[in-house]
Amino acid sequence: MNSLFRLSAAAATLVSVSAAAPAPSEKLTTDQLITNLSSAINNLKTLRCTVRAKERIGSSYQQAHTVMKMAFNPYKVYLRNQKGVEVLWVTGQNNGDAMVYPNSFPYVTLNLDPLGSLMRKNQHHSALDAGYGTIAEMLHGSKQRLDHSFEKTFRYDGDTTIAGRQAYILRASYPQFRYVAYKTTKPETVTSISDKFGCGEYRILERNDLSAGATVPAGRTLQVPNAYGRRVVLCIDQKMMLPLVVQVHDDKGLYEKFEFSDVIPNQPIPAAEFTKNFKGYKF
């Protein structure tokens, strides 16, 4: 069940991105593109979209197709994937747990920690990462980031078309990507460690055989990626200035892909749609 909460993307539309792209327009600089993209993400009040996901789990890939809707400040999220699994999480409600309808026996709603091992098993991102928050951190790094050289490699690299929509291409190349040894000097969460390296939590968990939500004791040495990826491609809708496609490669090849479609930003979503009794939900 938990492998079904994936929030990433598909590969088919990336064929045109991998091909030779037109030269970047002189009217737009890399800094302007990143500023406009970051502003669009930070100013989101609501978001509806469909996300196709492809994530590397171990040596294989898992895919999902998820419909999601979110409201921000305070954060609320509803997800439903192609197998009918539903997730609802609302800030300040249900003792911090997500309501999960598994669409399988015994067909009862579960209350699960969205950051716990059950909901994080075999997936790169949690339900609380739905939307574009991971991309914003990829571009700028967290306040705890020790080295910002990865973020400085993003470059505007021409234009493309994704499902009929004009998009800017933003690329990053970081051949220095590698796993480094990190020894804790005090108890630390995997989240705080991933913030220092800007690498996301999943590969730390996978490489060091840790469970989601684990606290690493002082004195343990971990193998940690020194950046989010070796190569990253973002395709950004020229009108909405929001990502349509994200592709990340690391030392093993493709790490994850995201494809966003039916993107509707900043249109009011009735509060009832973030309640378990909303028509059509099965909680």
Coordinates of C-alpha atoms in Angstrom, one line a residue, residues 5-254:
F5 CA 2.0 7.4 -2.4
R6 CA 4.6 8.5 -4.9
L7 CA 4.8 12.2 -5.9
S8 CA 7.2 12.1 -8.8
A9 CA 7.0 11.9 -12.7
A10 CA 7.0 10.1 -16.0
A11 CA 9.6 9.9 -18.9
A12 CA 7.7 10.1 -22.2
T13 CA 7.6 13.9 -22.5
L14 CA 11.3 14.2 -21.8
V15 CA 12.3 13.0 -25.3
S16 CA 12.1 16.6 -26.6
V17 CA 14.0 17.9 -23.6
S18 CA 16.9 15.6 -24.2
A19 CA 17.1 16.6 -27.8
A20 CA 18.9 19.7 -28.9
A21 CA 17.0 22.7 -27.5
P22 CA 16.8 26.2 -29.1
A23 CA 19.3 28.7 -27.8
P24 CA 18.1 30.6 -24.7
S25 CA 16.4 33.9 -25.4
E26 CA 18.5 37.0 -24.6
K27 CA 15.5 38.5 -22.9
L28 CA 15.6 36.0 -20.0
T29 CA 18.6 35.3 -17.7
T30 CA 19.1 32.3 -15.4
D31 CA 18.7 34.5 -12.3
Q32 CA 15.4 36.0 -13.6
L33 CA 14.1 32.5 -14.4
I34 CA 15.0 31.2 -11.0
T35 CA 13.6 34.2 -9.3
N36 CA 10.3 34.0 -11.2
L37 CA 10.0 30.2 -10.6
S38 CA 10.7 30.6 -6.9
S39 CA 8.2 33.5 -6.6
A40 CA 5.5 31.4 -8.3
I41 CA 6.1 28.5 -5.9
N42 CA 6.3 30.7 -2.8
N43 CA 3.1 32.6 -3.7
L44 CA 0.9 29.6 -4.2
K45 CA -2.3 29.7 -2.2
T46 CA -3.9 26.6 -3.6
L47 CA -2.9 24.0 -6.2
R48 CA -4.6 21.3 -8.1
C49 CA -2.7 19.0 -10.4
T50 CA -2.1 15.4 -11.6
V51 CA 1.4 13.9 -11.1
R52 CA 2.9 11.0 -12.9
A53 CA 5.8 9.5 -10.9
K54 CA 8.8 7.3 -11.6
E55 CA 11.1 6.7 -8.6
R56 CA 14.1 4.3 -8.2
I57 CA 13.6 2.1 -5.3
G58 CA 16.6 -0.2 -4.8
S59 CA 17.5 -1.4 -8.3
S60 CA 14.1 -1.1 -9.8
Y61 CA 11.6 1.7 -10.6
Q62 CA 8.1 2.2 -9.3
Q63 CA 5.5 4.4 -11.0
A64 CA 2.3 6.0 -9.8
H65 CA -0.3 8.4 -11.1
T66 CA -1.7 10.7 -8.4
V67 CA -4.4 13.4 -8.4
M68 CA -3.7 16.0 -5.7
K69 CA -5.1 19.2 -4.3
M70 CA -3.4 21.4 -1.7
A71 CA -4.1 24.6 0.2
F72 CA -1.3 26.5 1.9
N73 CA -1.1 28.6 5.0
P74 CA -2.3 26.5 6.7
Y75 CA -1.2 23.4 4.7
K76 CA -3.9 20.9 3.6
V77 CA -3.5 18.1 1.1
Y78 CA -5.7 15.4 -0.5
L79 CA -4.2 12.7 -2.7
R80 CA -5.7 9.8 -4.6
N81 CA -3.7 7.5 -6.8
Q82 CA -4.5 5.2 -9.7
K83 CA -5.3 2.3 -7.3
G84 CA -7.9 4.3 -5.3
V85 CA -5.7 4.8 -2.3
E86 CA -6.6 8.2 -0.7
V87 CA -4.7 10.4 1.8
L88 CA -6.0 13.4 3.6
W89 CA -3.8 15.6 5.9
V90 CA -4.8 18.9 7.5
T91 CA -2.7 21.1 9.7
G92 CA -3.8 20.9 13.3
Q93 CA -6.3 18.0 12.9
N94 CA -6.4 14.3 13.6
N95 CA -3.6 14.5 16.2
G96 CA -1.1 15.2 13.3
D97 CA -1.9 11.9 11.6
A98 CA -3.0 11.5 8.0
M99 CA -6.2 9.7 7.2
V100 CA -5.4 6.9 4.7
Y101 CA -8.0 4.8 2.9
P102 CA -6.1 1.8 1.5
N103 CA -8.8 0.6 -0.9
S104 CA -8.0 -3.0 0.1
F105 CA -9.0 -5.4 2.8
P106 CA -10.2 -4.7 5.5
Y107 CA -11.3 -1.4 3.8
V108 CA -11.1 0.7 6.9
T109 CA -9.5 4.2 7.2
L110 CA -6.1 4.2 8.9
N111 CA -4.6 7.0 10.9
L112 CA -0.9 7.1 10.1
D113 CA 2.0 9.4 10.8
P114 CA 2.8 11.1 7.5
L115 CA 6.5 11.1 8.3
G116 CA 6.5 7.6 9.8
S117 CA 8.0 4.4 8.4
L118 CA 4.6 3.0 7.1
M119 CA 3.8 6.0 4.9
R120 CA 7.5 6.6 3.9
K121 CA 8.3 3.0 3.0
N122 CA 9.6 2.7 -0.6
Q123 CA 9.0 6.2 -1.6
H124 CA 11.2 9.3 -2.0
H125 CA 8.8 11.9 -0.6
S126 CA 6.1 12.2 2.1
A127 CA 2.6 13.5 1.6
L128 CA 3.7 16.7 3.3
D129 CA 6.1 17.2 0.3
A130 CA 3.3 17.3 -2.2
G131 CA 3.6 20.2 -4.7
Y132 CA 6.8 22.0 -5.4
G133 CA 8.5 22.4 -2.0
T134 CA 11.3 20.0 -2.8
I135 CA 12.0 21.9 -6.0
A136 CA 12.3 25.2 -4.1
E137 CA 14.8 23.6 -1.7
M138 CA 16.7 22.1 -4.7
L139 CA 17.2 25.6 -6.2
H140 CA 18.2 27.4 -3.0
G141 CA 19.1 24.9 -0.4
S142 CA 18.0 25.1 3.2
K143 CA 19.4 27.6 5.8
Q144 CA 21.4 24.7 7.2
R145 CA 23.0 23.8 3.9
L146 CA 26.8 23.6 4.3
D147 CA 27.8 24.0 0.7
H148 CA 25.7 25.8 -2.0
S149 CA 27.9 24.9 -5.0
F150 CA 25.2 22.6 -6.4
E151 CA 22.5 25.3 -6.4
K152 CA 24.9 27.6 -8.4
T153 CA 25.1 25.2 -11.3
F154 CA 21.5 25.8 -12.6
R155 CA 21.5 27.4 -16.0
Y156 CA 18.7 28.5 -18.4
D157 CA 19.2 26.3 -21.4
G158 CA 16.5 27.1 -24.0
D159 CA 12.9 26.4 -24.6
T160 CA 10.8 23.3 -25.3
T161 CA 7.1 22.2 -25.6
I162 CA 5.5 19.9 -23.0
A163 CA 2.0 18.6 -23.9
G164 CA 1.4 21.6 -26.1
R165 CA 2.6 24.2 -23.5
Q166 CA 5.7 26.3 -24.0
A167 CA 8.3 25.8 -21.3
Y168 CA 11.7 27.1 -20.3
I169 CA 14.5 24.5 -19.6
L170 CA 16.6 24.9 -16.5
R171 CA 19.5 22.5 -16.1
A172 CA 22.0 21.7 -13.4
S173 CA 25.2 19.7 -13.9
Y174 CA 27.2 18.6 -10.8
P175 CA 29.8 16.0 -11.7
Q176 CA 31.2 16.3 -8.1
F177 CA 28.1 14.4 -6.9
R178 CA 29.2 11.5 -4.6
Y179 CA 28.5 10.0 -1.2
V180 CA 30.6 11.4 1.7
A181 CA 31.2 10.2 5.2
Y182 CA 29.3 12.3 7.9
K183 CA 29.8 11.6 11.6
T184 CA 27.3 12.9 14.0
T185 CA 28.5 14.8 17.1
K186 CA 25.1 14.8 18.7
P187 CA 21.8 12.9 18.2
E188 CA 20.4 14.1 14.9
T189 CA 17.3 13.4 12.8
V190 CA 17.7 12.3 9.2
T191 CA 15.8 15.4 8.2
S192 CA 18.3 17.7 9.8
I193 CA 21.2 15.8 8.1
S194 CA 19.5 16.0 4.7
D195 CA 19.1 19.7 5.2
K196 CA 22.8 20.1 5.7
F197 CA 23.6 18.4 2.4
G198 CA 20.5 19.3 0.4
C199 CA 20.2 15.7 -0.7
G200 CA 16.7 14.7 0.4
E201 CA 16.1 12.0 3.0
Y202 CA 15.4 8.9 1.0
R203 CA 18.9 8.0 -0.1
I204 CA 20.2 8.5 3.4
L205 CA 17.6 6.1 4.7
E206 CA 18.3 3.6 1.9
R207 CA 22.1 3.7 2.0
N208 CA 22.4 3.5 5.8
D209 CA 19.5 1.1 6.5
L210 CA 17.6 3.6 8.6
S211 CA 13.8 3.9 9.2
A212 CA 11.9 7.1 8.4
G213 CA 11.7 9.3 11.5
A214 CA 14.8 7.7 13.0
T215 CA 17.2 9.7 15.2
V216 CA 20.8 9.0 14.5
P217 CA 22.9 8.7 17.8
A218 CA 26.0 10.7 18.4
G219 CA 29.2 9.1 17.0
R220 CA 27.6 7.2 14.1
T221 CA 29.2 7.7 10.6
L222 CA 26.7 7.8 7.7
Q223 CA 27.2 7.8 4.0
V224 CA 25.4 10.9 2.7
P225 CA 25.0 12.3 -0.8
N226 CA 26.7 15.7 -1.1
A227 CA 23.9 17.2 -3.3
Y228 CA 20.4 16.3 -4.7
G229 CA 21.7 15.0 -7.9
R230 CA 24.4 14.9 -10.6
R231 CA 22.1 16.2 -13.4
V232 CA 18.8 17.9 -13.0
V233 CA 16.4 19.1 -15.7
L234 CA 13.4 21.3 -14.9
C235 CA 10.8 22.3 -17.6
I236 CA 8.9 25.4 -16.4
D237 CA 5.6 26.5 -17.9
Q238 CA 6.2 29.9 -19.4
K239 CA 2.8 31.3 -18.4
M240 CA 2.3 29.9 -14.9
M241 CA 6.1 29.8 -14.1
L242 CA 5.6 26.4 -12.4
P243 CA 7.4 23.2 -13.2
L244 CA 5.8 20.7 -15.6
V245 CA 8.7 18.2 -15.6
V246 CA 11.5 17.4 -13.3
Q247 CA 14.2 14.8 -14.0
V248 CA 17.0 13.9 -11.6
H249 CA 20.0 11.7 -12.2
D250 CA 22.6 10.7 -9.7
D251 CA 25.7 8.3 -9.6
K252 CA 23.5 5.3 -10.5
G253 CA 21.5 7.0 -13.3
L254 CA 17.9 8.1 -13.2

